Coordinates of C-alpha atoms in Angstrom, one line a residue:
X1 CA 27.3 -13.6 -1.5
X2 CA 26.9 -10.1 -0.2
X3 CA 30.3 -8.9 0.0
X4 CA 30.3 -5.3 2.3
X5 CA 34.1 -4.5 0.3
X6 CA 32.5 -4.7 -3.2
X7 CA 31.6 -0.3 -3.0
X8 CA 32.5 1.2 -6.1
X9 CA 29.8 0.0 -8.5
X10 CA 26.8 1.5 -7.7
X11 CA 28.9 4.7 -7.3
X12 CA 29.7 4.2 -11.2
X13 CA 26.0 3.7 -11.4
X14 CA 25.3 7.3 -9.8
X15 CA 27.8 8.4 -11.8
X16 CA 26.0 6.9 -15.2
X17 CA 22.7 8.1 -14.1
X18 CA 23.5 12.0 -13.2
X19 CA 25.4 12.3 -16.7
X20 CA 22.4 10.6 -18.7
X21 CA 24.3 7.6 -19.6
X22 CA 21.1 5.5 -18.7
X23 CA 19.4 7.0 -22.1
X24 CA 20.3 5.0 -24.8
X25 CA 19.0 4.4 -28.0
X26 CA 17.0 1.3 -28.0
X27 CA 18.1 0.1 -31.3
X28 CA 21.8 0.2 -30.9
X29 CA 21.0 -2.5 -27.7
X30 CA 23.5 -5.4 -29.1
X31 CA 22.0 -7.8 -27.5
X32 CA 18.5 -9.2 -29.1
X33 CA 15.8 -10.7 -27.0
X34 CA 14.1 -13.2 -29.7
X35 CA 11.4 -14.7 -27.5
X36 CA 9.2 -12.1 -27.4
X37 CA 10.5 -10.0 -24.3
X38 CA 11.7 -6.6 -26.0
X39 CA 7.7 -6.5 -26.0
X40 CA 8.5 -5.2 -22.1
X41 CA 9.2 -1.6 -23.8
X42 CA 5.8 -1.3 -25.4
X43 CA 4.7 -1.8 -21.3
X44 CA 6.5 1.1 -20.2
X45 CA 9.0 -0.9 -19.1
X46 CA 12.5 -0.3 -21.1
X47 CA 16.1 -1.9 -20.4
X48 CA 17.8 1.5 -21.5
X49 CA 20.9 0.5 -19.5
X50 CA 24.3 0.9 -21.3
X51 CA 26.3 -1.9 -22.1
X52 CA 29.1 -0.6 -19.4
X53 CA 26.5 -0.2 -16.8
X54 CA 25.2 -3.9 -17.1
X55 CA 28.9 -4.9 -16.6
X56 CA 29.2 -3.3 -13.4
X57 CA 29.8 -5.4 -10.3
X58 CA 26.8 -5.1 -8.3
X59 CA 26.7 -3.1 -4.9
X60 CA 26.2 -5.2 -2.4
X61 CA 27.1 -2.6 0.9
X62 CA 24.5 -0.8 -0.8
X63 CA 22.1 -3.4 -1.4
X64 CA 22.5 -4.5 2.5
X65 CA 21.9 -1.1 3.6
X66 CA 18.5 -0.8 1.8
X67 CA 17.4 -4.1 2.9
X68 CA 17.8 -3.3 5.9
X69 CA 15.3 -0.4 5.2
X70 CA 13.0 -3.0 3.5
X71 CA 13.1 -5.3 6.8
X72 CA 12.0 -2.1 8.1
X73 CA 9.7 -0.4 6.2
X74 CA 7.9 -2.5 3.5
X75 CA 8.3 -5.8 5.2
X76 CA 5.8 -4.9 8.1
X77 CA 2.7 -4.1 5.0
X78 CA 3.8 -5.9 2.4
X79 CA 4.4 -9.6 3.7
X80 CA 5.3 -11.4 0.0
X81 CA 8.4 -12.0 0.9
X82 CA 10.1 -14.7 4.2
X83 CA 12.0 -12.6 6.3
X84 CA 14.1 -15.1 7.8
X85 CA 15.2 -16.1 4.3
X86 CA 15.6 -12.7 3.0
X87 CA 17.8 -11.4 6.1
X88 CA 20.2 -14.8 5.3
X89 CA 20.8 -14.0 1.9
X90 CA 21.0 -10.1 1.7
X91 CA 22.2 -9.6 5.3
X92 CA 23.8 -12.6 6.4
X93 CA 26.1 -13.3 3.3
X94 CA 24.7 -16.7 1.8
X95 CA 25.4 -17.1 -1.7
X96 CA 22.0 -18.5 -2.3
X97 CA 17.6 -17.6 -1.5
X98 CA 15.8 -20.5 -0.7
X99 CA 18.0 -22.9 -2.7
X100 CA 18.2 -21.1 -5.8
X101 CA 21.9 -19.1 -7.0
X102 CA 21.9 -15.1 -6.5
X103 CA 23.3 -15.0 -9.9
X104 CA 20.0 -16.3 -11.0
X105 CA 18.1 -14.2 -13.4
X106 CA 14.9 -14.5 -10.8
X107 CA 16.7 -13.5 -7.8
X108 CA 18.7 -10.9 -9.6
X109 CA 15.5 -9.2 -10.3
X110 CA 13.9 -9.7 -6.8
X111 CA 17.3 -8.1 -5.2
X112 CA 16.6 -4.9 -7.6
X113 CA 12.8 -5.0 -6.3
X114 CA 13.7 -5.0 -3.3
X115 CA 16.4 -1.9 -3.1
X116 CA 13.8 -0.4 -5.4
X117 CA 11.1 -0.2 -3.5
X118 CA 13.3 0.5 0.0
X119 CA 14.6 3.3 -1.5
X120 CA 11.4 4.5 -2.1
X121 CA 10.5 4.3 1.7
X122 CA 13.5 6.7 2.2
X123 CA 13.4 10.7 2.2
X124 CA 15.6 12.5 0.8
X125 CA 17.5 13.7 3.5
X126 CA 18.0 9.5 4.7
X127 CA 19.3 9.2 0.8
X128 CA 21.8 11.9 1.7
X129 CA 23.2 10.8 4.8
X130 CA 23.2 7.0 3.7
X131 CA 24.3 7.0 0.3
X132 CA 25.7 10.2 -0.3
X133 CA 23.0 10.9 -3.3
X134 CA 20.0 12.2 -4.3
X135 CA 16.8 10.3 -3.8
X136 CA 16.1 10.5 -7.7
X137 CA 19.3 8.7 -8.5
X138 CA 19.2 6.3 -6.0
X139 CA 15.5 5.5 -7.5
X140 CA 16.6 5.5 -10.9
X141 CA 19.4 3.2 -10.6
X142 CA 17.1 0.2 -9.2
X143 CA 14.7 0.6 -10.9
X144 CA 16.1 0.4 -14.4
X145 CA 18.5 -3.1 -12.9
X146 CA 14.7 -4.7 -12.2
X147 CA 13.7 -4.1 -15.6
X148 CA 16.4 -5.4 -16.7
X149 CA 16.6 -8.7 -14.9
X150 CA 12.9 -8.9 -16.0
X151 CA 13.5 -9.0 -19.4
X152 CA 16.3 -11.5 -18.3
X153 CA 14.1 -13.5 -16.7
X154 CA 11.1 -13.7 -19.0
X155 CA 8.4 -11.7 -17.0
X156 CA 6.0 -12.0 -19.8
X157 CA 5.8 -15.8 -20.1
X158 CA 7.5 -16.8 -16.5
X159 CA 6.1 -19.0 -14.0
X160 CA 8.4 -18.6 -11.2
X161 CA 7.1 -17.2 -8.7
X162 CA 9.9 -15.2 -7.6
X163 CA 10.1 -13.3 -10.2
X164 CA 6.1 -12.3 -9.9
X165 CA 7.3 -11.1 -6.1
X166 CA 9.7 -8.8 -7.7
X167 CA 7.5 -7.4 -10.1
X168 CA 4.5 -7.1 -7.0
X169 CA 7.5 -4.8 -5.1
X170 CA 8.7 -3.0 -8.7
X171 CA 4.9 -1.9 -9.3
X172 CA 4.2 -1.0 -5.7
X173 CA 7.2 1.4 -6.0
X174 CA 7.1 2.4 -9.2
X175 CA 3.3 3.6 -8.3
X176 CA 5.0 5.9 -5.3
X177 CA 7.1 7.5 -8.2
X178 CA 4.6 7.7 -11.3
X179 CA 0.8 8.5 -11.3
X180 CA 0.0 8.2 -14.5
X181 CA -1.9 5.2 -16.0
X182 CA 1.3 2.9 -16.9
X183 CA 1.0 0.8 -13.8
X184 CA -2.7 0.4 -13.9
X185 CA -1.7 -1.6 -16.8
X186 CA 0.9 -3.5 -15.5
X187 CA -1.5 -4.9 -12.9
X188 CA -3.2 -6.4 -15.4
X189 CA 0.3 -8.6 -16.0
X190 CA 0.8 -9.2 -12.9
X191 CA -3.4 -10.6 -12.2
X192 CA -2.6 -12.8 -15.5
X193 CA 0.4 -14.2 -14.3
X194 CA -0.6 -15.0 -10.9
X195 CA -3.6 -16.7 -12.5
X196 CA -1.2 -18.9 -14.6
X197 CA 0.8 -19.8 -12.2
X198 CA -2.2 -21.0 -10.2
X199 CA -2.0 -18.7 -7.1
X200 CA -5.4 -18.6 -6.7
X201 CA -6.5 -22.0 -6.7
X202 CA -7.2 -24.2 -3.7
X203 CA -6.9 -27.6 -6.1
X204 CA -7.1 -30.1 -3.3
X205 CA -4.4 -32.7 -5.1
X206 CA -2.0 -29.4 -5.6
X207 CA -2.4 -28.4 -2.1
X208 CA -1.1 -32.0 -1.1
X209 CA 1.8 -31.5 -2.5
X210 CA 2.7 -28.3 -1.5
X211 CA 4.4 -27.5 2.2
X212 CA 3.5 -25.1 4.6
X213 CA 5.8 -22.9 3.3
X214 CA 5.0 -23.1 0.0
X215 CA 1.3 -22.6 0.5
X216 CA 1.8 -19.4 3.1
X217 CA 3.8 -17.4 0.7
X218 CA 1.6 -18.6 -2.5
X219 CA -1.5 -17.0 -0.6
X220 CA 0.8 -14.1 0.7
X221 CA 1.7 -12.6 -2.9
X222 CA -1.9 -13.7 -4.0
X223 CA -3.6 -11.6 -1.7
X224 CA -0.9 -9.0 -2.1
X225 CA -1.9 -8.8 -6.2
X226 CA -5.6 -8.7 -5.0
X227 CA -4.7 -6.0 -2.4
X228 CA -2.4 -3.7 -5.5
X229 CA -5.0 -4.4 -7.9
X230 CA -7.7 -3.0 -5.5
X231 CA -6.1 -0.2 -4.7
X232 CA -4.8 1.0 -8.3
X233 CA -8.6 0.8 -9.0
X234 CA -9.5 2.9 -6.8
X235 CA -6.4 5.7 -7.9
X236 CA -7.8 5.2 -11.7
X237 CA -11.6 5.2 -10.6
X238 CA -12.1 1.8 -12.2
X239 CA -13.3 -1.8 -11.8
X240 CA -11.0 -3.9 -10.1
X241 CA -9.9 -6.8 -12.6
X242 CA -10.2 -9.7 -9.3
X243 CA -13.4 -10.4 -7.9
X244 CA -14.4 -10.2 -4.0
X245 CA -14.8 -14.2 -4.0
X246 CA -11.2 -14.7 -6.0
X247 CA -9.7 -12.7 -2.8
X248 CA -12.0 -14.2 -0.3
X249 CA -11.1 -17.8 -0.6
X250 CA -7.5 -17.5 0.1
X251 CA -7.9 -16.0 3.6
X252 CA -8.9 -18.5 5.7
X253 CA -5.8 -20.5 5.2
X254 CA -3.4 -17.6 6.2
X255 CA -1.3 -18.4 9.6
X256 CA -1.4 -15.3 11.4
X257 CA 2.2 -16.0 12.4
X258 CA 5.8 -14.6 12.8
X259 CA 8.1 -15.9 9.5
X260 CA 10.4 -17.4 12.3
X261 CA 8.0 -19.3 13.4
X262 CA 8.3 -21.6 9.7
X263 CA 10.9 -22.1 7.0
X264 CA 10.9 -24.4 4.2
X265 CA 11.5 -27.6 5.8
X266 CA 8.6 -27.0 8.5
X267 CA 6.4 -29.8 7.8
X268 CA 3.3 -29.3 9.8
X269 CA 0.9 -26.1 9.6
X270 CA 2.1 -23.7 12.7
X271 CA -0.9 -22.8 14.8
X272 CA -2.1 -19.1 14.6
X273 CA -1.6 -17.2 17.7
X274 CA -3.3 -14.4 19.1
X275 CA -0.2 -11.7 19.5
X276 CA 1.0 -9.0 17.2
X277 CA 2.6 -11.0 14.7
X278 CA 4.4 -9.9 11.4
X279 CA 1.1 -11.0 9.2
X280 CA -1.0 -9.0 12.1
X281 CA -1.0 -6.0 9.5
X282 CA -0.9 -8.1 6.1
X283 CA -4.2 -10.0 7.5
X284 CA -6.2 -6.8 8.3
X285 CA -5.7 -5.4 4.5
X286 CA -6.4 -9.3 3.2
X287 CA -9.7 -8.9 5.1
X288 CA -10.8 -5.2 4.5
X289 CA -10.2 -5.2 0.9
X290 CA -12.3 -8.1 0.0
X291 CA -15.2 -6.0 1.5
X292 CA -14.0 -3.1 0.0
X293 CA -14.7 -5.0 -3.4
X294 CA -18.2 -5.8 -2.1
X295 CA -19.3 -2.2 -1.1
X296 CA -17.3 -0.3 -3.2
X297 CA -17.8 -1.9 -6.7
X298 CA -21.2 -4.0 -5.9
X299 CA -22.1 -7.4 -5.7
X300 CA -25.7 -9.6 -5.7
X301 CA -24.8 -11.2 -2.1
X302 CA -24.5 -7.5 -0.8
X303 CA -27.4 -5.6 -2.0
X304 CA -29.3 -3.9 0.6
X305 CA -28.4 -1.4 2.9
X306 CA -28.7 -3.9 5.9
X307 CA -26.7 -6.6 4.1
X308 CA -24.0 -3.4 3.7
X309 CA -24.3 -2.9 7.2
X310 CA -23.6 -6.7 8.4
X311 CA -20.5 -6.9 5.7
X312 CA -19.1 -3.8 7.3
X313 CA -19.8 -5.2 11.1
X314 CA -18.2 -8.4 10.4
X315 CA -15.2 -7.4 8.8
X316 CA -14.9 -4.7 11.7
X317 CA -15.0 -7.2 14.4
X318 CA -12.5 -9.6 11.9
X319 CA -9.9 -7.0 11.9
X320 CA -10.5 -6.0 15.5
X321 CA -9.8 -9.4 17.0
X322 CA -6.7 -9.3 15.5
X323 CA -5.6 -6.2 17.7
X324 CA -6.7 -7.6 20.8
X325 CA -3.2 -7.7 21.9
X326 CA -1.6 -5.3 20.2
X327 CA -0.4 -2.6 22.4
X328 CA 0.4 0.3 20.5
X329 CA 2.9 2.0 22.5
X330 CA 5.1 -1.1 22.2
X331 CA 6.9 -0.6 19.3
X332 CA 6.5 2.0 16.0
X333 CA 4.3 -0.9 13.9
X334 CA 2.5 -2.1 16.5
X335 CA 1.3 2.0 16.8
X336 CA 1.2 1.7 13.1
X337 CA -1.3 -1.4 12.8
X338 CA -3.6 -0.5 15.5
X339 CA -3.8 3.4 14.4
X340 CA -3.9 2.5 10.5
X341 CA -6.5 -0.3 10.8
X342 CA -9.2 2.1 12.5
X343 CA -8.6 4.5 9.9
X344 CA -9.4 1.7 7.7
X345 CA -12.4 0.6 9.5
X346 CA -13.4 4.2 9.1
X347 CA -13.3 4.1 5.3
X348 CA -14.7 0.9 5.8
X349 CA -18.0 2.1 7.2
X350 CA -17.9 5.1 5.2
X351 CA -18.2 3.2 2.3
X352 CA -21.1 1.1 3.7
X353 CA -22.8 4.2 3.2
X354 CA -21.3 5.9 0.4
X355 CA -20.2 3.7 -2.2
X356 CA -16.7 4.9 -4.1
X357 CA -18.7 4.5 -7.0
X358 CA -21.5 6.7 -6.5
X359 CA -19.1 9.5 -5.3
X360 CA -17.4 10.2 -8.9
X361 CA -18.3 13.0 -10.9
X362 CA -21.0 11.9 -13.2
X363 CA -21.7 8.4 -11.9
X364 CA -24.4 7.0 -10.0
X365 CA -26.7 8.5 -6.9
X366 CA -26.7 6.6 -4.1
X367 CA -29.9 4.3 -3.8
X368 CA -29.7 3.6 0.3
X369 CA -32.6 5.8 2.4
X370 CA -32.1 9.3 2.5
X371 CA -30.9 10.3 6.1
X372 CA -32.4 12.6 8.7
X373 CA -31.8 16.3 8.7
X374 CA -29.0 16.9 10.9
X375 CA -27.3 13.5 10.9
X376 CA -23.6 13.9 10.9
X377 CA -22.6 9.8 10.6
X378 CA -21.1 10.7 7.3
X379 CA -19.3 13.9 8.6
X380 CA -18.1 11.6 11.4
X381 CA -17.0 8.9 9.7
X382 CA -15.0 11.1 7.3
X383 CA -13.1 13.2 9.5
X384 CA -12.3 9.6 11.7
X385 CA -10.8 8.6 8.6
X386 CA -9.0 11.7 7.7
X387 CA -7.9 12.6 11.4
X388 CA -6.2 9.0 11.3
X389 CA -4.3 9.9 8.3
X390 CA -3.2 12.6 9.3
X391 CA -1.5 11.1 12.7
X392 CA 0.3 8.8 10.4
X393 CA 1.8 11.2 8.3
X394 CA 2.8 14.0 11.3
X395 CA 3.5 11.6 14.3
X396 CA 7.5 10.0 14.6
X397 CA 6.5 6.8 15.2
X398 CA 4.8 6.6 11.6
X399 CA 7.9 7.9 9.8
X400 CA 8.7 4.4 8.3
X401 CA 5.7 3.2 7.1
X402 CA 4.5 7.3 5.3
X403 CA 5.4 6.0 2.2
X404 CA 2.3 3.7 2.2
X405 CA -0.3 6.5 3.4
X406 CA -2.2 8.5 1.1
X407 CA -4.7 11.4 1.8
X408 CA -8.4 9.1 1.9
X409 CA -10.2 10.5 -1.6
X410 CA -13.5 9.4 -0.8
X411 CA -13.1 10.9 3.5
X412 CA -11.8 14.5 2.3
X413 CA -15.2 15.0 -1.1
X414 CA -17.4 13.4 1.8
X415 CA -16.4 15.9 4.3
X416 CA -16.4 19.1 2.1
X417 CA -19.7 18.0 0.6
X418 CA -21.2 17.4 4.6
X419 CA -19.8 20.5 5.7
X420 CA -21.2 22.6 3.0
X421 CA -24.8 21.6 3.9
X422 CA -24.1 21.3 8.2
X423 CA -26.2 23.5 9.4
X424 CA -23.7 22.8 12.8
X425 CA -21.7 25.7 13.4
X426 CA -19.8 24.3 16.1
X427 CA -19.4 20.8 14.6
X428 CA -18.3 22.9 11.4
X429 CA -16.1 24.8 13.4
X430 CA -14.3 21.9 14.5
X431 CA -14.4 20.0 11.9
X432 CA -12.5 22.3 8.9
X433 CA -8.8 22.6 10.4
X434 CA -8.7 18.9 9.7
X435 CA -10.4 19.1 6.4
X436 CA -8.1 21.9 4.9
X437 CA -4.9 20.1 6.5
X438 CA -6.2 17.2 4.5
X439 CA -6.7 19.2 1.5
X440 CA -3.4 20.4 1.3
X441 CA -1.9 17.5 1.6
X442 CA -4.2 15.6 -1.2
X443 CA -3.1 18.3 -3.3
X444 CA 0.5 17.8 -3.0
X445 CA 0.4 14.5 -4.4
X446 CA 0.4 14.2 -8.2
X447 CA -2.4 12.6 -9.9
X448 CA -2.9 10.5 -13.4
X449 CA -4.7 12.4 -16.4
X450 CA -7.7 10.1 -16.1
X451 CA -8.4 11.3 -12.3
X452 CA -7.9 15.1 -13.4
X453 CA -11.9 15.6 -13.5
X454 CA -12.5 14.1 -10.2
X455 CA -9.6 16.3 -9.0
X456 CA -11.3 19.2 -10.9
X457 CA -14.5 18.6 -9.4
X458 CA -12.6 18.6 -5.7
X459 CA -10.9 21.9 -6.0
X460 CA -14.4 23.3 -7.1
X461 CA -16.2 21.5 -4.5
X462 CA -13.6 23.5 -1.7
X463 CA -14.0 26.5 -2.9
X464 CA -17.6 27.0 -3.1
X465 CA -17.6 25.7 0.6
X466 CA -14.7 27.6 1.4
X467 CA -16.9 30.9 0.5
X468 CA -19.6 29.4 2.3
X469 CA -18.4 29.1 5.2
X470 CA -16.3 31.9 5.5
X471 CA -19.4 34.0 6.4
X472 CA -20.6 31.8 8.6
X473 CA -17.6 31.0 10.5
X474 CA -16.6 34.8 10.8
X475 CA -20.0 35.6 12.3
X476 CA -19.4 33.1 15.4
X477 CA -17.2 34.6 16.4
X478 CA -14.5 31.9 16.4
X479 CA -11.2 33.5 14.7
X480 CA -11.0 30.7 12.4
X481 CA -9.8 31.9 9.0
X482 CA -11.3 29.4 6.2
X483 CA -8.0 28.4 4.0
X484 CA -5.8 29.3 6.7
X485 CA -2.9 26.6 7.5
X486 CA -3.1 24.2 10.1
X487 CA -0.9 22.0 11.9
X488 CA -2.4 18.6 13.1
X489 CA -1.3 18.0 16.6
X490 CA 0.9 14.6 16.4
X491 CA -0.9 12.7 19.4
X492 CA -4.3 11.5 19.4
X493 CA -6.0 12.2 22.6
X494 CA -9.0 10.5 21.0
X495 CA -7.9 7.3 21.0
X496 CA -6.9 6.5 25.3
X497 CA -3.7 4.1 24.4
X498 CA -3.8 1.2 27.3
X499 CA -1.0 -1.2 28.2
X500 CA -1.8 -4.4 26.8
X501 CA 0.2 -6.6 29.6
X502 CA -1.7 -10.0 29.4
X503 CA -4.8 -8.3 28.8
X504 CA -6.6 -8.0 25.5
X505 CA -7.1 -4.9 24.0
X506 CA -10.1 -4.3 21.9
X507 CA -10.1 -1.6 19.6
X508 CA -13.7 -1.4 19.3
X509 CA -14.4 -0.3 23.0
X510 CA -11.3 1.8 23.1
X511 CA -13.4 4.2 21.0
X512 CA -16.9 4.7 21.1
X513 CA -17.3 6.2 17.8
X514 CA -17.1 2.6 16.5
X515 CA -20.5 1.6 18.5
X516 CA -22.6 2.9 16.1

């Protein structure tokens, strides 16, 4: 169990990692892996722990602490895991999760996932004050114990599902750390394996025999593969490897639910209820991203522009009904959900009308009617989505959750391309504080080599409207200096933020913007 006195290993682990002694040669490993897992190394993913650092006891204050962040953090977005069951083994001391032994290869490896990607979540300043170390070696400790309880545990040929959720967790925070095209690959894995192990499959005589438990955290790290391997696509520019109608089927059959509301001996489905719950967030990406794949990537059942427009409608209202009672001053993810989701419907409609596809350097025009001369829906749209982005990563109550919010590619070309050919001062005027804050902060993320041309064609796209409009917004006389720095207030005065009570909220009338 997870005894608080057991300290001094992972400070040996520190210790290891600052000196180099995680760098070892490969071939002087003494121990040899003869079914086929030392092929993990050719994956980017290498057991380069020392022989002395495997030995180590493991740190199990530390390994609270940064569940606790988990619980916190990732547990609100990413909902693979049963929180209930999680809290009772990390937290609460038992020696076992859900029935299986700690010192099983499978939960050794989803323990390491999930201090990996918690520690992640954390700046470096929380690192500091927590642990006493760097973020970096915090990071680098973790991560290299997951990879080696996966070659432990046989990630290449497994079928326990466990160990898939910690490799879900170990690429979702290994992609916050590297940007390059390693992971992209690894999703592949993880699509493969959740196909073997039947995740996807509503098989009527297999869903007999499953529980209610079984079957909501089956279509919980399904969804959560589709939802990973949607958004790497989108990071690489490239066709997601699971269809829209693979993520679409699993949906209906997710209980929008609190995990207390179930454990593993609950034999009945629990009825859906119409509160903030911990899936309230989970359920809105589930939804979205199956359109994304639709008007994003293309599909026959979603050709024409009106078809676009009833997709994007539908799953606007879908993820709207689920915020009816969500009152966002209640508690830091209840602000989180209802402010993230509408910039999500934002990209949503954006894409309805400008396909990710069609906006990459080189690749196709968009075949939807040309608009009318001085329509601004796409300006609109863009800076909705990029003004929401940019409350999440300046306002308090977002701090937790910053790790999962990224500057909106597709929101910050659209709105330097619409601004460039505005013929709206004033809407111009207005408009560019937000578009440079954006831009700054896009830039200070690394990207992969295979997105340096669309990054490329970004920074040329800015500056030929930066010297634009630097003219033009000298001469009215507004004092605005293009480039200049901005600060993003951290409230929202367009959204008016009501008390939910017993009354339903709805998002939809809360901002008219959305009533287009």
């Amino acid at each position: 169990m997870y005894d608080p006195r057991i300290t001094n290993g992972l400070e040996l682990l520190f210790s290891q990692a600052s000196e180099g002694g995680l760098e070892t040669d490969s071939l002087q490993r003494k121990e040899t892996v003869s079914n086929g897992f030392s092929a993990l190394s050719l994956l980017g993913i290498g057991n380069t722990l020392t022989p002395s650092f495997m030995s180590l006891p493991r740190d199990r204050l530390g390994a609270s602490k940064l569940c606790r962040v988990y619980l916190q953090n990732v547990d609100p977005i990413i909902k693979i895991l049963h929180r209930p069951s999680l809290s009772k083994w990390m937290l609460d001391g038992a020696s076992t999760y859900l029935g299986t032994s700690e010192d099983n290869n499978s939960v050794r490896a989803l323990a390491s996932a999930v201090c990996y990607v918690a520690a992640n979540t954390m700046t470096e300043a929380q690192c500091q004050a927590t642990f006493q170390q760097n973020k970096s070696s915090i990071t680098t400790v973790y991560r290299r114990m997951c990879e080696s309880a996966f070659e432990k545990a046989g990630l290449l040929t497994t079928r326990d599902m466990t160990v898939l959720q910690a490799f879900i967790l170990y690429l979702i925070a290994r992609r916050s750390e590297d940007k390059d095209t390693a992971v992209w690959a690894l999703i592949a894995l993880a699509v493969r394996l959740a196909r073997a192990m039947g995740l996807n499959q509503e098989n009527e005589q297999a869903c007999a025999r499953e529980s209610f438990f079984q079957q909501q955290m089956r279509l919980r790290l399904w969804l959560t593969v589709c939802l990973v391997d949607l958004q790497t696509s989108f990071s690489q520019a490239s066709e997601p490897l699971i269809t829209h109608s693979g993520a679409a089927c699993a949906i209906p059959n997710v209980a929008h639910i609190n995990d207390s509301d179930f454990d593993m001996d609950t034999e009945h489905p629990v009825a859906p209820q119409e509160q903030l719950m911990d899936t309230t967030f989970a359920l809105v990406t589930y939804h979205v991203q199956v359109a994304g794949r639709v008007l994003n990537f293309g599909s026959p059942e979603c050709s024409t522009a009106a078809e676009r427009h009833k997709l994007a409608r539908e799953v606007q209202q879908q993820v709207f009904t689920l915020l009816h009672y969500c009152d966002p001053e209640s508690s830091p993810y209840a602000w989180f959900t209802w402010h993230s989701t509408q910039s999500i419907v934002s990209a949503i409609r954006l894409s309805e009308l400008l396909p990710f596809r069609c906006s990459q350097p080189g690749s196709c025009a968009s075949v939807f009617s040309p608009r009318v001369e001085g329509d601004t829906i796409l300006l609109r749209l863009a800076l909705r989505n990029l003004e929401k982005a940019q409350l999440l990563c300046t306002d308090p109550r977002g701090s937790g959750f910053r790790w999962y919010i990224t500057t909106p590619y597709l929101a910050l070309s659209t709105a330097i391309s619409e601004c460039s050919t505005c013929s709206d001062v004033e809407t111009v005027r207005r408009a560019w504080p937000v578009i440079e804050a954006s831009y700054r902060q896009h830039d200070e993320f690394p990207i992969s080599h295979d997105c340096q041309s669309a990054q490329a064609h970004l920074v040329q796209m800015m500056n030929e409207t930066r010297e634009k409009l630097s003219s033009l917004l000298q001469e009215s006389g507004t004092g605005f200096n293009v480039g200049q720095a901005v600060e993003i207030p951290a409230t929202d005065s367009l959204v008016p933020l009501v008390s939910a009570g017993n009354n339903p909220i709805d998002p939809l009338l809360s901002d008219p913007r959305f009533a287009s």
